């Protein structure tokens, strides 16, 4: 993904000139699975392992090994073959249906989110999760481990408007776009939809991300009232580089431009 700064800036200028647009219709055949396990042996809490799978076969592993989210996570992208993807999503549907009443507490750290075929499951489990959860997590881990390396590109963005719910984006190299809404101040999932964005939008986003990954990180989560946001955050994994930073989108950095591009177009 070579840097093409002019093309990215031109595309952004055209987008800003025409204002917000409506995302493409959700794709009924697309599915995703997210499974998160909190580590029990982490001092002060805050350590976890997370897998995010999409039905095209792309898989993401994200892991924090330091307490309270200090430092950068390890992050890796792979792609499963069709048989492995079908196996995983079959297991995901069986597990989710069998545990559909496992809503637990909004503060529970072990979670499964599964969306597909017009179904949406948001499951949560206690700090000492049941054996069935651990077995499913181990299955996901094994299938990820057997998958091949994939294009090293992923963008994660989330933000909360003042007086509103949190909006969460996951974007992958093949254009798969997950848009979820969480209740304010919790991990309670209210809605989730999947789209396939255009190749041009993926290219523009990749160019913008390439420019942004060299920027300095910000750890200030507070946004001014004039921004209309409580907080905003962008996370990028691209070509061996990682960026995780708070932003309100009201500055002049490449990070602000990327954040605003996504929020305005898909928020």
XYZ file of C-alpha atoms in Angstrom:
267
model
C 0.000 0.000 0.000
C 2.213 2.765 -1.264
C 1.559 6.272 -0.041
C -0.326 8.469 -2.483
C -0.851 11.580 -0.449
C -2.203 13.740 -3.247
C -4.813 11.179 -4.246
C -5.957 10.817 -0.658
C -6.192 14.557 -0.115
C -8.032 15.034 -3.395
C -10.553 12.346 -2.527
C -11.032 13.842 0.930
C -11.530 17.322 -0.546
C -14.167 16.011 -2.949
C -15.921 14.170 -0.127
C -15.969 17.208 2.139
C -17.263 19.327 -0.709
C -20.296 17.088 -1.190
C -20.921 16.360 2.497
C -22.150 13.226 4.173
C -23.338 10.208 2.241
C -25.372 7.150 3.114
C -23.518 3.843 3.566
C -24.345 1.116 1.035
C -27.115 -1.321 2.009
C -26.067 -4.021 4.496
C -25.030 -7.318 2.930
C -27.365 -10.072 4.170
C -24.905 -12.883 3.447
C -22.016 -11.409 5.447
C -21.177 -12.604 8.958
C -18.743 -11.678 11.684
C -17.637 -13.127 14.977
C -15.846 -11.318 17.790
C -14.710 -13.202 20.876
C -12.836 -11.617 23.793
C -11.303 -13.295 26.818
C -9.987 -11.351 29.781
C -6.743 -12.634 31.268
C -7.146 -13.622 34.898
C -3.435 -13.524 35.779
C -2.860 -9.919 34.732
C -1.853 -7.544 37.539
C -4.398 -4.722 38.002
C -6.590 -6.090 35.217
C -6.884 -4.777 31.682
C -5.243 -7.633 29.738
C -7.188 -9.532 27.103
C -7.049 -11.583 23.931
C -9.499 -10.814 21.127
C -10.320 -12.476 17.811
C -12.386 -10.885 15.070
C -13.401 -13.022 12.090
C -15.374 -12.048 8.976
C -17.050 -14.449 6.569
C -14.673 -13.581 3.714
C -12.028 -15.413 5.747
C -10.093 -12.426 7.128
C -9.186 -12.887 10.781
C -7.663 -10.479 13.307
C -5.935 -11.310 16.565
C -5.401 -8.498 19.055
C -3.725 -9.014 22.379
C -2.827 -6.799 25.320
C -0.279 -8.333 27.660
C 0.269 -5.287 29.845
C -2.121 -4.145 32.595
C -4.585 -1.310 32.064
C -3.908 -1.045 28.312
C -0.412 0.377 28.725
C 1.774 0.205 25.633
C 0.793 -1.066 22.209
C -1.124 -4.279 21.605
C 0.171 -7.061 19.412
C -2.004 -7.359 16.331
C -1.941 -9.838 13.448
C -4.073 -10.376 10.346
C -4.621 -13.740 8.667
C -7.005 -15.322 6.145
C -8.739 -18.657 6.583
C -9.673 -20.911 3.693
C -13.349 -21.407 2.854
C -13.648 -24.701 4.728
C -12.162 -23.262 7.931
C -14.352 -20.166 7.731
C -17.471 -22.303 7.242
C -16.470 -24.503 10.188
C -15.893 -21.528 12.471
C -19.124 -19.757 11.630
C -21.065 -22.987 12.000
C -19.623 -23.355 15.505
C -20.351 -19.674 16.191
C -24.023 -20.053 15.340
C -24.375 -23.204 17.433
C -22.586 -21.637 20.398
C -24.543 -18.383 20.183
C -27.918 -20.077 19.937
C -27.104 -22.397 22.843
C -26.041 -19.430 25.003
C -28.485 -16.789 23.739
C -29.619 -16.003 27.283
C -26.071 -15.350 28.530
C -26.419 -11.597 28.733
C -24.759 -11.357 32.154
C -23.529 -8.031 33.450
C -22.501 -5.165 31.193
C -19.187 -5.226 33.043
C -18.371 -8.868 32.267
C -15.032 -9.033 30.442
C -15.582 -12.210 28.405
C -17.763 -11.497 25.403
C -18.999 -13.026 22.154
C -20.600 -10.958 19.400
C -21.961 -12.807 16.390
C -23.967 -11.388 13.493
C -25.205 -13.239 10.443
C -28.347 -14.204 8.522
C -30.283 -11.336 10.129
C -29.366 -12.625 13.601
C -27.415 -10.716 16.215
C -26.054 -12.213 19.420
C -24.317 -10.219 22.153
C -23.217 -12.614 24.899
C -21.260 -11.927 28.064
C -19.729 -14.282 30.592
C -18.272 -13.864 34.111
C -14.598 -13.545 34.947
C -14.472 -17.297 35.455
C -16.217 -18.273 32.205
C -17.947 -21.625 31.675
C -16.183 -24.539 30.006
C -18.229 -24.125 26.817
C -16.913 -20.574 26.366
C -13.309 -21.697 26.914
C -13.691 -24.526 24.410
C -15.135 -22.179 21.796
C -12.337 -19.674 22.427
C -9.748 -22.428 21.989
C -11.410 -23.495 18.726
C -11.181 -19.919 17.444
C -7.545 -19.727 18.518
C -6.690 -22.964 16.703
C -8.416 -21.936 13.466
C -6.647 -18.589 13.539
C -3.315 -20.298 14.128
C -3.829 -22.515 11.077
C -4.673 -19.595 8.768
C -2.248 -17.927 6.341
C -0.876 -14.372 6.729
C -3.014 -11.728 5.027
C -2.711 -8.100 3.916
C -1.548 -6.111 6.933
C -4.291 -3.490 6.942
C -7.023 -2.799 9.482
C -8.730 0.338 10.764
C -10.768 0.514 13.964
C -12.533 3.735 14.936
C -15.020 4.512 17.665
C -16.519 7.635 19.165
C -19.400 8.848 21.299
C -21.494 11.867 20.369
C -22.614 14.084 23.258
C -25.835 12.609 24.652
C -25.674 9.618 22.297
C -24.532 6.035 21.999
C -21.035 4.922 20.990
C -20.432 4.169 17.295
C -17.828 1.551 16.390
C -16.210 0.799 12.988
C -14.044 -2.149 11.893
C -12.622 -1.981 8.344
C -10.571 -4.618 6.516
C -8.511 -4.736 3.322
C -11.250 -6.411 1.247
C -13.725 -3.620 2.031
C -15.577 -5.452 4.790
C -17.005 -2.787 7.089
C -18.665 -3.541 10.447
C -20.688 -0.717 11.977
C -21.927 -1.287 15.526
C -23.691 0.843 18.121
C -23.126 0.343 21.850
C -25.154 1.813 24.698
C -23.462 4.815 26.248
C -20.922 3.892 28.912
C -21.182 0.107 28.517
C -20.358 -2.851 26.262
C -24.067 -3.507 25.608
C -24.465 -3.976 21.838
C -27.621 -2.323 20.477
C -27.154 -2.921 16.738
C -24.593 -4.143 14.237
C -24.551 -4.155 10.430
C -22.043 -5.213 7.795
C -21.265 -3.491 4.518
C -18.864 -3.917 1.652
C -17.404 -0.511 0.832
C -15.990 0.360 -2.567
C -12.455 -0.463 -3.647
C -11.908 3.262 -4.157
C -12.886 4.034 -0.554
C -10.525 1.304 0.688
C -7.712 2.789 -1.412
C -8.396 6.301 -0.135
C -8.520 5.059 3.445
C -5.286 3.077 3.030
C -3.507 6.158 1.683
C -4.797 8.301 4.529
C -3.790 5.649 7.067
C -0.315 5.455 5.527
C 0.110 9.181 6.106
C -1.298 9.013 9.637
C 0.722 6.152 11.134
C 3.784 8.346 11.638
C 1.828 10.858 13.729
C 2.328 11.304 17.456
C -0.133 9.504 19.715
C -2.551 11.468 21.915
C -3.724 10.078 25.241
C -6.254 12.816 25.976
C -9.732 11.302 25.644
C -11.720 14.486 26.258
C -13.316 16.462 23.431
C -14.611 20.026 23.652
C -18.342 20.707 23.494
C -17.869 22.423 20.134
C -16.916 19.074 18.562
C -20.197 17.406 19.505
C -18.230 14.434 20.867
C -17.423 13.010 24.272
C -14.380 11.198 22.866
C -13.003 9.691 19.669
C -10.386 7.033 19.006
C -8.610 5.638 15.933
C -6.579 2.430 15.709
C -4.592 1.490 12.577
C -2.555 -1.593 11.710
C -0.754 -1.248 8.390
C 2.408 -2.673 6.847
C 3.979 -3.569 10.195
C 3.103 -0.239 11.824
C 0.559 0.458 14.554
C -1.210 3.611 15.680
C -3.713 3.970 18.502
C -4.700 7.503 19.430
C -7.510 9.652 20.740
C -8.775 12.375 18.422
C -11.769 14.670 18.219
C -11.357 15.295 14.499
C -11.118 19.054 14.886
C -7.380 19.457 14.329
C -5.257 19.659 11.208
C -3.352 16.389 11.460
C -3.648 13.401 9.124
C -5.292 11.509 11.985
C -7.994 14.178 12.288
C -8.595 13.985 8.525
C -8.988 10.191 8.591
C -11.263 10.291 11.648
C -13.493 12.968 10.098
C -13.620 11.165 6.743
C -14.973 7.991 8.363
C -17.284 9.700 10.849
C -18.891 11.919 8.228
C -19.259 9.263 5.584
C -20.281 6.253 7.656
C -21.390 7.657 11.012
